[in-house]
Short mmCIF file of C-alpha atoms in Angstrom, two decimals:
data_model
loop_
_atom_site.label_atom_id
_atom_site.label_comp_id
_atom_site.label_asym_id
_atom_site.label_seq_id
_atom_site.Cartn_x
_atom_site.Cartn_y
_atom_site.Cartn_z
CA LYS A 1 16.06 -22.33 -32.43
CA ASP A 2 16.42 -20.88 -28.96
CA SER A 3 13.58 -18.99 -27.35
CA PRO A 4 13.95 -15.23 -26.81
CA ASN A 5 14.53 -15.88 -23.12
CA MET A 6 17.43 -18.26 -23.82
CA ILE A 7 19.03 -15.76 -26.20
CA LEU A 8 18.81 -13.12 -23.47
CA TYR A 9 20.25 -15.49 -20.85
CA THR A 10 23.14 -16.44 -23.15
CA LYS A 11 24.11 -12.79 -23.62
CA MET A 12 23.87 -12.07 -19.90
CA GLU A 13 25.96 -15.11 -18.97
CA ALA A 14 28.64 -14.19 -21.51
CA LEU A 15 28.89 -10.77 -19.85
CA LEU A 16 28.85 -12.38 -16.42
CA SER A 17 31.80 -14.62 -17.26
CA LYS A 18 33.80 -11.46 -18.07
CA MET A 19 32.73 -9.90 -14.78
CA GLN A 20 34.00 -12.94 -12.87
CA ASN A 21 37.37 -13.06 -14.60
CA ASP A 22 40.13 -13.20 -11.98
CA LYS A 23 42.32 -10.61 -13.71
CA THR A 24 40.03 -8.24 -15.64
CA GLY A 25 36.71 -8.76 -13.86
CA VAL A 26 35.01 -7.04 -10.96
CA PRO A 27 37.24 -7.17 -7.86
CA ILE A 28 35.88 -9.73 -5.39
CA LYS A 29 37.02 -9.46 -1.80
CA THR A 30 36.40 -10.53 1.79
CA VAL A 31 35.27 -7.63 3.95
CA LYS A 32 36.19 -7.64 7.62
CA SER A 33 33.95 -6.00 10.18
CA LEU A 34 34.23 -5.75 13.95
CA LEU A 35 32.74 -9.16 14.73
CA THR A 36 32.58 -11.09 11.47
CA LYS A 37 33.84 -11.51 7.92
CA ILE A 38 31.78 -11.18 4.74
CA PRO A 39 33.38 -13.39 2.06
CA ASP A 40 33.14 -13.28 -1.76
CA VAL A 41 31.53 -9.86 -2.20
CA PHE A 42 31.99 -6.79 -4.38
CA SER A 43 30.66 -3.26 -4.04
CA GLY A 44 28.00 -1.68 -6.24
CA GLU A 45 30.26 1.17 -7.24
CA ASP A 46 32.96 -1.29 -8.41
CA LEU A 47 30.46 -3.05 -10.66
CA VAL A 48 29.10 0.21 -12.09
CA SER A 49 32.67 1.37 -12.77
CA TRP A 50 33.42 -1.96 -14.50
CA LEU A 51 30.34 -1.65 -16.74
CA VAL A 52 31.24 1.91 -17.71
CA ASN A 53 34.85 1.03 -18.58
CA HIS A 54 34.36 -2.33 -20.33
CA LEU A 55 31.14 -1.62 -22.24
CA ASN A 56 32.01 1.99 -23.15
CA ILE A 57 28.86 3.34 -21.50
CA SER A 58 28.93 7.12 -21.28
CA ASP A 59 25.82 7.54 -19.13
CA LEU A 60 26.18 6.42 -15.51
CA ASP A 61 22.41 5.90 -15.14
CA GLU A 62 22.44 3.55 -18.13
CA ALA A 63 25.15 1.43 -16.48
CA ILE A 64 23.13 1.26 -13.24
CA HIS A 65 20.00 0.32 -15.20
CA LEU A 66 21.83 -2.44 -17.09
CA GLY A 67 23.25 -3.83 -13.85
CA SER A 68 19.80 -3.77 -12.23
CA LEU A 69 18.34 -5.75 -15.14
CA ILE A 70 21.05 -8.40 -14.80
CA ALA A 71 20.46 -8.55 -11.03
CA ALA A 72 16.67 -8.83 -11.52
CA HIS A 73 17.23 -12.01 -13.52
CA GLY A 74 19.15 -13.48 -10.59
CA TYR A 75 22.81 -13.36 -11.70
CA PHE A 76 23.98 -11.36 -8.68
CA PHE A 77 22.24 -9.99 -5.60
CA PRO A 78 22.62 -7.65 -2.60
CA ILE A 79 23.64 -9.57 0.50
CA ASP A 80 21.44 -7.63 2.94
CA ASP A 81 18.33 -6.67 0.98
CA HIS A 82 15.41 -8.61 -0.54
CA VAL A 83 14.92 -5.93 -3.22
CA ILE A 84 17.26 -6.99 -6.02
CA THR A 85 18.60 -3.84 -7.65
CA LEU A 86 21.99 -2.23 -8.24
CA LYS A 87 23.07 0.88 -6.34
CA ASN A 88 26.12 2.96 -7.14
CA ASP A 89 27.49 3.02 -3.59
CA GLY A 90 29.44 0.89 -1.14
CA SER A 91 26.71 -1.70 -0.57
CA PHE A 92 27.88 -5.27 -1.06
CA TYR A 93 26.76 -7.81 -3.67
CA ARG A 94 27.55 -11.43 -4.42
CA PHE A 95 27.50 -13.40 -7.68
CA GLN A 96 24.87 -16.12 -7.87
CA TRP A 97 25.94 -19.75 -8.20
CA ASP A 98 25.46 -20.93 -11.80
CA TYR A 99 23.28 -23.77 -10.45
CA TYR A 100 20.57 -21.14 -9.78
CA TRP A 101 20.86 -19.30 -13.11
CA PRO A 102 17.53 -18.90 -14.96
CA SER A 103 18.95 -20.64 -18.04
CA LYS A 104 18.84 -23.90 -16.07
CA GLY A 105 15.06 -23.95 -16.54
CA TRP A 106 13.89 -23.37 -12.98
CA GLU A 107 10.15 -23.30 -12.38
CA PRO A 108 9.89 -23.93 -8.62
CA GLU A 109 6.51 -24.88 -7.21
CA ASN A 110 4.74 -23.48 -4.17
CA THR A 111 5.41 -26.65 -2.18
CA GLU A 112 9.16 -26.04 -2.56
CA TYR A 113 8.69 -22.42 -1.51
CA ALA A 114 6.84 -23.68 1.57
CA VAL A 115 9.76 -26.02 2.38
CA TYR A 116 12.20 -23.11 2.07
CA LEU A 117 10.18 -20.79 4.33
CA CYS A 118 9.70 -23.55 6.93
CA LYS A 119 13.43 -24.20 6.89
CA ARG A 120 14.12 -20.50 7.47
CA THR A 121 12.03 -20.59 10.67
CA MET A 122 14.28 -23.37 12.00
CA GLN A 123 17.57 -21.56 11.32
CA ASN A 124 19.43 -18.56 12.73
CA LYS A 125 16.64 -16.04 13.36
CA ALA A 126 18.99 -13.10 13.68
CA ARG A 127 20.33 -13.73 10.16
CA LEU A 128 17.45 -15.51 8.43
CA GLU A 129 14.33 -14.10 10.08
CA LEU A 130 11.33 -14.02 7.74
CA ALA A 131 10.32 -10.66 6.34
CA ASP A 132 6.70 -9.57 6.80
CA TYR A 133 5.64 -10.57 3.29
CA GLU A 134 7.39 -13.96 3.68
CA ALA A 135 5.56 -14.62 6.95
CA GLU A 136 2.26 -13.82 5.20
CA ASN A 137 3.20 -16.15 2.32
CA LEU A 138 4.05 -18.92 4.79
CA ALA A 139 0.68 -18.57 6.53
CA ARG A 140 -1.11 -18.62 3.18
CA LEU A 141 0.80 -21.69 2.02
CA GLN A 142 0.07 -23.45 5.31
CA ARG A 143 -3.64 -22.96 4.71
CA THR A 144 -3.35 -24.09 1.09
CA PHE A 145 -1.35 -27.25 1.85
CA SER A 146 -2.96 -28.04 5.21
CA LYS A 147 -3.47 -31.71 4.34
CA SER A 148 0.16 -32.28 3.35
CA TRP A 149 1.77 -29.81 5.75
CA GLU A 150 3.34 -32.54 7.89
CA ASP A 151 5.27 -33.83 4.86
CA ILE A 152 6.40 -30.32 3.97
CA PHE A 153 7.52 -29.68 7.54
CA ALA A 154 9.41 -32.99 7.63
CA ARG A 155 11.22 -32.10 4.39
CA ALA A 156 12.12 -28.71 5.84
CA GLU A 157 13.54 -30.34 8.99
CA LEU A 158 15.63 -32.70 6.86
CA GLU A 159 17.02 -29.81 4.80
CA ALA A 160 17.79 -27.81 7.96
CA LYS A 161 19.72 -30.76 9.47
CA ARG A 162 21.77 -31.11 6.29
CA ASP A 163 22.59 -27.39 6.36
CA ARG A 164 23.85 -27.57 9.95
CA LYS A 165 26.48 -30.12 8.95
CA ARG A 166 28.17 -27.71 6.55
CA ASP A 167 31.01 -25.33 7.32
CA LYS A 168 29.74 -22.07 8.88
CA THR A 169 31.21 -19.77 6.21
CA THR A 170 30.03 -21.98 3.37
CA ARG A 171 26.58 -22.18 4.97
CA LYS A 172 26.28 -18.40 5.13
CA ILE A 173 27.17 -18.03 1.45
CA ASP A 174 24.83 -20.84 0.37
CA ASP A 175 21.98 -19.46 2.48
CA SER A 176 22.34 -16.04 0.90
CA ARG A 177 22.32 -17.55 -2.61
CA GLU A 178 19.25 -19.64 -1.87
CA ARG A 179 17.49 -16.59 -0.45
CA ALA A 180 18.38 -14.62 -3.59
CA PHE A 181 17.00 -17.44 -5.76
CA TRP A 182 13.62 -17.15 -4.06
CA ASP A 183 13.78 -13.34 -4.16
CA VAL A 184 13.85 -13.74 -7.97
CA HIS A 185 11.12 -16.37 -8.24
CA ARG A 186 8.92 -15.07 -5.38
CA PRO A 187 9.90 -11.38 -5.30
CA VAL A 188 9.00 -8.72 -2.77
CA PRO A 189 5.51 -7.29 -3.53
CA GLY A 190 5.86 -4.40 -5.95
CA CYS A 191 9.21 -5.54 -7.37
CA VAL A 192 9.80 -6.64 -10.95
CA ASN A 193 9.15 -10.34 -11.52
CA THR A 194 11.31 -11.56 -14.39
CA THR A 195 10.06 -15.16 -14.15
CA GLU A 196 6.37 -14.67 -14.89
CA VAL A 197 4.88 -17.28 -17.18
CA ASP A 198 2.90 -14.90 -19.41
CA ILE A 199 5.92 -13.87 -21.47
CA LYS A 200 6.73 -17.54 -22.12
CA LYS A 201 3.27 -18.15 -23.52
CA ALA A 202 4.14 -15.78 -26.34
CA TYR A 203 6.85 -18.26 -27.44
CA TRP A 204 5.87 -21.70 -26.23
CA TYR A 205 8.09 -24.67 -27.10
CA LYS A 206 7.23 -28.32 -26.47
CA ASP A 207 10.52 -29.41 -24.97
CA ARG A 208 10.19 -27.14 -21.95
CA ILE A 209 12.43 -28.25 -19.06
CA LYS A 210 11.08 -27.92 -15.56
CA LYS A 211 13.34 -28.15 -12.51
CA SER A 212 12.48 -28.88 -8.91
CA LEU A 213 14.71 -27.38 -6.25
CA TYR A 214 14.80 -29.94 -3.44
CA ASN A 215 13.60 -33.35 -4.55
CA SER A 216 14.53 -34.12 -8.17
CA SER A 217 16.71 -33.36 -11.14
CA PRO A 218 15.59 -31.51 -14.28
CA ARG A 219 12.71 -33.23 -16.00
CA LYS A 220 11.42 -32.77 -19.51
CA VAL A 221 7.78 -32.10 -20.07
CA SER A 222 7.94 -33.88 -23.41
CA GLY A 223 10.42 -36.24 -24.95
CA VAL A 224 11.35 -34.00 -27.86
CA ASP A 225 14.99 -33.03 -27.91
CA LYS A 226 15.62 -29.31 -27.85
CA GLN A 227 18.12 -29.41 -30.68
CA SER A 228 15.69 -31.26 -32.95
CA SER A 229 12.69 -28.99 -32.37
CA PRO A 230 11.48 -27.54 -35.67
CA ASN A 231 12.19 -23.92 -36.45
CA PRO A 232 9.13 -21.65 -36.56
CA GLN A 233 8.04 -20.70 -40.03
CA MET A 234 9.62 -17.42 -41.06
CA LYS A 235 7.14 -14.73 -41.94
CA SER A 236 7.71 -11.36 -43.48
CA GLU A 237 6.24 -8.93 -41.02
CA THR A 238 5.42 -5.33 -41.80
CA ILE A 239 6.06 -2.55 -39.31
CA ASP A 240 2.30 -2.12 -38.75
CA SER A 241 1.72 -5.79 -37.98
CA LEU A 242 4.68 -5.88 -35.58
CA ASN A 243 3.40 -2.78 -33.80
CA LEU A 244 -0.01 -4.45 -33.49
CA ILE A 245 1.56 -7.57 -31.98
CA LEU A 246 3.59 -5.41 -29.60
CA SER A 247 0.53 -3.48 -28.45
CA ASN A 248 -1.37 -6.73 -27.86
CA LEU A 249 1.47 -8.14 -25.76
CA ARG A 250 1.65 -4.96 -23.70
CA ARG A 251 -2.11 -5.08 -23.10
CA GLN A 252 -1.83 -8.71 -21.96
CA LEU A 253 1.00 -7.85 -19.57
CA ASP A 254 -1.07 -5.07 -18.02
CA ARG A 255 -4.04 -7.37 -17.42
CA HIS A 256 -4.54 -8.73 -13.93
CA CYS A 257 -5.46 -12.37 -14.54
CA LEU A 258 -7.06 -14.72 -12.01
CA LYS A 259 -8.25 -18.28 -12.44
CA MET A 260 -12.04 -18.50 -12.56
CA SER A 261 -11.97 -21.23 -9.91
CA LYS A 262 -10.12 -18.90 -7.51
CA VAL A 263 -12.59 -16.09 -8.21
CA CYS A 264 -15.54 -18.40 -7.51
CA GLU A 265 -13.95 -19.68 -4.31
CA SER A 266 -13.39 -16.12 -3.14
CA ILE A 267 -16.98 -15.09 -3.88
CA ILE A 268 -18.42 -18.19 -2.17
CA SER A 269 -16.21 -17.65 0.89
CA TYR A 270 -17.23 -14.00 1.15
CA SER A 271 -20.93 -14.87 0.69
CA ASP A 272 -20.77 -17.54 3.40
CA GLN A 273 -19.11 -15.09 5.76
CA GLN A 274 -21.58 -12.26 5.16
CA ASN A 275 -24.71 -14.42 4.84
CA ASP A 276 -25.87 -13.97 8.45
CA TYR A 277 -25.31 -10.20 8.32
CA ASP A 278 -27.09 -9.28 5.08
CA PRO A 279 -30.73 -8.26 5.68
CA LEU A 280 -31.60 -9.29 2.11
CA LEU A 281 -30.53 -12.87 2.81
CA THR A 282 -31.28 -13.32 6.51
CA PRO A 283 -34.85 -13.19 7.84
CA ILE A 284 -33.72 -12.21 11.36
CA PRO A 285 -33.71 -9.30 11.83
CA SER A 286 -36.08 -8.59 8.97
CA ASN A 287 -35.11 -6.29 6.13
CA PRO A 288 -36.29 -2.75 7.06
CA TRP A 289 -36.48 -1.79 3.37
CA ILE A 290 -39.26 -4.28 2.64
CA SER A 291 -41.00 -4.48 6.03
CA ASN A 292 -42.31 -2.12 8.68
CA GLU A 293 -39.99 -3.46 11.35
CA GLU A 294 -37.07 -1.29 12.48
CA GLN A 295 -35.15 -3.86 14.52
CA TYR A 296 -32.23 -3.82 12.08
CA TRP A 297 -31.72 -0.05 12.50
CA ALA A 298 -32.13 -0.37 16.27
CA ASP A 299 -29.43 -3.06 16.44
CA GLU A 300 -27.06 -0.88 14.40
CA LYS A 301 -27.57 2.13 16.71
CA SER A 302 -27.51 0.14 19.94
CA ARG A 303 -24.59 0.57 22.30
CA GLU A 304 -24.80 -3.06 23.38
CA ILE A 305 -22.06 -5.26 21.99
CA THR A 306 -23.54 -8.64 21.16
CA VAL A 307 -21.70 -11.78 20.09
CA ARG A 308 -23.05 -11.25 16.58
CA ARG A 309 -21.62 -7.73 16.50
CA ALA A 310 -18.23 -8.69 17.95
CA THR A 311 -17.91 -11.62 15.54
CA LYS A 312 -18.22 -9.25 12.60
CA TRP A 313 -15.20 -7.26 13.84
CA LYS A 314 -13.10 -10.35 13.21
CA PHE A 315 -13.93 -10.39 9.50
CA SER A 316 -11.56 -7.54 8.67
CA PHE A 317 -9.97 -4.43 10.09
CA SER A 318 -12.28 -2.26 7.96
CA GLU A 319 -15.33 -3.95 9.53
CA LEU A 320 -14.01 -3.04 12.97
CA LEU A 321 -13.47 0.60 12.01
CA ALA A 322 -16.87 0.82 10.33
CA ASP A 323 -18.61 0.11 13.65
CA GLU A 324 -18.69 2.98 16.15
CA ARG A 325 -18.64 0.55 19.12
CA GLY A 326 -15.75 -1.28 17.47
CA ARG A 327 -13.74 1.93 17.16
CA GLU A 328 -14.39 2.73 20.83
CA GLN A 329 -13.20 -0.68 22.02
CA PHE A 330 -10.18 -0.61 19.72
CA ARG A 331 -9.18 2.78 21.10
CA LYS A 332 -9.52 1.53 24.68
CA PHE A 333 -7.26 -1.39 23.80
CA LEU A 334 -4.65 0.92 22.24
CA GLU A 335 -4.71 3.18 25.30
CA LYS A 336 -3.75 0.17 27.41
CA GLU A 337 -0.83 -0.43 25.04
CA PHE A 338 0.16 3.29 25.01
CA SER A 339 -0.29 3.59 21.24
CA ALA A 340 -3.67 5.33 20.98
CA GLU A 341 -2.04 8.28 19.19
CA ASN A 342 -1.86 6.23 15.99
CA PHE A 343 -5.62 5.63 16.03
CA ASN A 344 -6.37 9.24 17.02
CA PHE A 345 -4.23 10.48 14.13
CA TRP A 346 -6.07 8.21 11.68
CA ILE A 347 -9.44 9.46 12.95
CA ALA A 348 -8.26 13.08 12.70
CA CYS A 349 -7.22 12.52 9.06
CA GLN A 350 -10.62 10.99 8.29
CA ASN A 351 -12.36 13.99 9.85
CA LEU A 352 -10.08 16.36 7.91
CA LYS A 353 -11.51 15.01 4.65
CA GLN A 354 -14.97 16.19 5.78
CA GLN A 355 -13.92 19.67 6.93
CA PRO A 356 -15.18 22.78 5.10
CA PHE A 357 -12.53 24.67 3.17
CA LYS A 358 -12.46 27.66 5.54
CA LYS A 359 -11.40 25.43 8.46
CA LEU A 360 -8.88 23.43 6.44
CA LYS A 361 -5.64 25.28 7.29
CA ALA A 362 -6.42 25.45 11.00
CA THR A 363 -7.25 21.73 11.13
CA VAL A 364 -4.04 20.81 9.25
CA LYS A 365 -1.96 22.86 11.69
CA LYS A 366 -3.67 21.25 14.67
CA ILE A 367 -3.03 17.72 13.35
CA HIS A 368 0.61 18.61 12.73
CA HIS A 369 0.97 20.10 16.20
CA ASP A 370 -0.69 17.14 17.94
CA TYR A 371 1.06 14.29 16.13
CA LEU A 372 3.98 15.40 13.91
CA SER A 373 5.73 18.36 15.53
CA ASP A 374 8.91 17.97 17.55
CA GLU A 375 7.14 19.30 20.67
CA THR A 376 4.24 16.86 20.66
CA PRO A 377 4.11 14.44 23.63
CA ASN A 378 2.38 11.77 21.49
CA PRO A 379 4.25 11.44 18.18
CA ILE A 380 2.98 8.86 15.69
CA ASN A 381 5.12 6.01 14.40
CA ILE A 382 6.31 7.06 10.90
CA ASP A 383 9.74 7.18 9.31
CA SER A 384 11.63 10.30 8.25
CA LYS A 385 10.85 9.83 4.54
CA ILE A 386 7.09 9.86 5.07
CA LYS A 387 7.40 12.79 7.48
CA ASP A 388 9.38 14.82 4.93
CA THR A 389 6.79 14.08 2.25
CA THR A 390 3.99 15.15 4.60
CA LEU A 391 5.76 18.41 5.47
CA ARG A 392 6.15 19.19 1.76
CA ASN A 393 2.44 18.52 1.23
CA MET A 394 1.60 20.92 4.06
CA GLU A 395 3.13 23.81 2.10
CA SER A 396 -0.07 23.69 0.04
CA PRO A 397 -2.49 22.18 2.57
CA ASP A 398 -5.52 20.25 1.37
CA ARG A 399 -7.73 17.44 2.69
CA TYR A 400 -5.24 14.79 1.58
CA CYS A 401 -1.88 16.22 2.64
CA PHE A 402 -1.57 13.51 5.35
CA GLU A 403 -2.61 10.70 3.02
CA GLU A 404 0.74 8.87 2.93
CA ALA A 405 1.21 9.06 6.71
CA GLN A 406 -2.40 7.99 7.30
CA GLU A 407 -2.03 4.99 4.98
CA HIS A 408 1.18 3.97 6.77
CA ILE A 409 -0.50 4.18 10.18
CA TYR A 410 -3.52 2.24 8.88
CA HIS A 411 -1.36 -0.66 7.68
CA LEU A 412 0.65 -0.53 10.90
CA MET A 413 -2.49 -0.89 13.02
CA LYS A 414 -3.91 -3.53 10.68
CA SER A 415 -0.80 -5.74 10.70
CA ASP A 416 0.13 -5.30 14.37
CA SER A 417 -2.43 -3.78 16.76
CA TYR A 418 -5.53 -5.36 15.15
CA ALA A 419 -4.11 -8.88 15.44
CA ARG A 420 -3.27 -8.34 19.12
CA PHE A 421 -6.73 -6.85 19.75
CA LEU A 422 -8.41 -10.02 18.44
CA LYS A 423 -6.26 -12.10 20.81
CA SER A 424 -6.89 -9.86 23.82
CA ASP A 425 -9.16 -10.74 26.76
CA GLN A 426 -11.08 -7.56 26.05
CA TYR A 427 -12.25 -8.81 22.64
CA LYS A 428 -12.72 -12.41 23.79
CA SER A 429 -15.08 -11.24 26.51
CA PHE A 430 -17.35 -9.66 23.88
CA ALA A 431 -17.08 -12.65 21.54
CA ALA A 432 -18.07 -14.94 24.42
CA ASN A 433 -20.86 -12.56 25.55
CA LYS A 434 -19.34 -12.03 29.01
CA SER A 435 -19.88 -8.27 29.12
CA SER A 436 -23.07 -6.29 29.35
CA SER A 437 -24.11 -2.91 28.04
CA LYS A 438 -23.55 -1.26 31.41
CA ASP A 439 -19.82 -1.99 31.10
CA ILE A 440 -19.56 0.10 27.93
CA LYS A 441 -18.38 3.60 28.72
CA LYS A 442 -19.28 6.43 26.47
CA MET A 443 -16.25 7.91 24.75
CA SER A 444 -16.03 11.27 23.01
CA GLY A 445 -13.91 12.40 20.08
CA THR A 446 -14.65 9.60 17.60
CA THR A 447 -16.63 11.61 15.08
CA TYR A 448 -15.63 9.61 12.02
CA ASN A 449 -18.63 8.29 10.09
CA ALA A 450 -17.93 5.10 8.11
#
């Protein structure tokens, strides 16, 4: 008996075969633009119209939702977006090659994902440049597979050479389909993952087939033939027992599960990093809570930037912002790069959360005038959507009306400016103890208390 997943895939693929019918299916076309051609695509509105007409769906939103579910399982995909969903507009989509369909039993490993990301870095960067989350995944995989990274890189080079030998149009189509395959199995953070293993554990079968993308054909985990696998014993279930099972499955899906080994590794790594900075664990300086010495407090208040202090800034962006001297040096660095307004806005939002209620409206207006108004000489780097949300929040001003904009600026500084600050000569001079306390200039305006 087929698993629930296979029953679902069979139904989806039967519907997909109707969509791809040459006469009655979704119209597939080649779109010509000014400089290039986009082959084998269809528009989102054509697909929604086809679903409404052929499945007798009266609600347009239901048709869009059904199409999005089919897309989330990897049967078709948008050609210019990593977020796999269906939109009822003129955006273009392409059907996935049946080789990549989920019914084929794909369970790609992280080593294969590493090969794919490496290969992307060797190809056309204008068309196949890694997204931010993919670049982070690549760096994480490189650390994980550091011992075997040369083999992974060699495999990626071999795959890239094979791709260059193909016809240009065919290569573009195949690249988009391969990208869509990984968008399903390693989706954008926050997107629905339809390939998670937890749901399979609810219906485990011994003859599971596992496929590897680059180096082998499908392989069976056990030698039992799928057709000869015994049927599960039929049980008469009451409505109450089924509801109990359903609630248990939902609770399991909502749980955030981590392997105990990973948790222990994370705790050990954090402890090793913080060991020299915890007064309970390090005898120098002595713990001021259990001794009469105040050296620890004096070091915290000192304006001198020691190697020990600068090294701690490298632990995380939050450690840098928690140190008053760190905030001063980070602001000086941003002023050199002409982007200090982002940091000043973040500080202003932090100070807003500590303002008394009677000063709230005036402070909100000042922050808007300094960083968000059309007349400001130092506008912050946010998009129109976040700005519109912030302006709506200002209609009823409170301490958190800039929260979304502040969070965006924080992540922008963390992912971009912070990394450049750690590579700058300014930071390296402190880390190498080449600057003295007399070089540190007192700066005003940073009133945020971590």
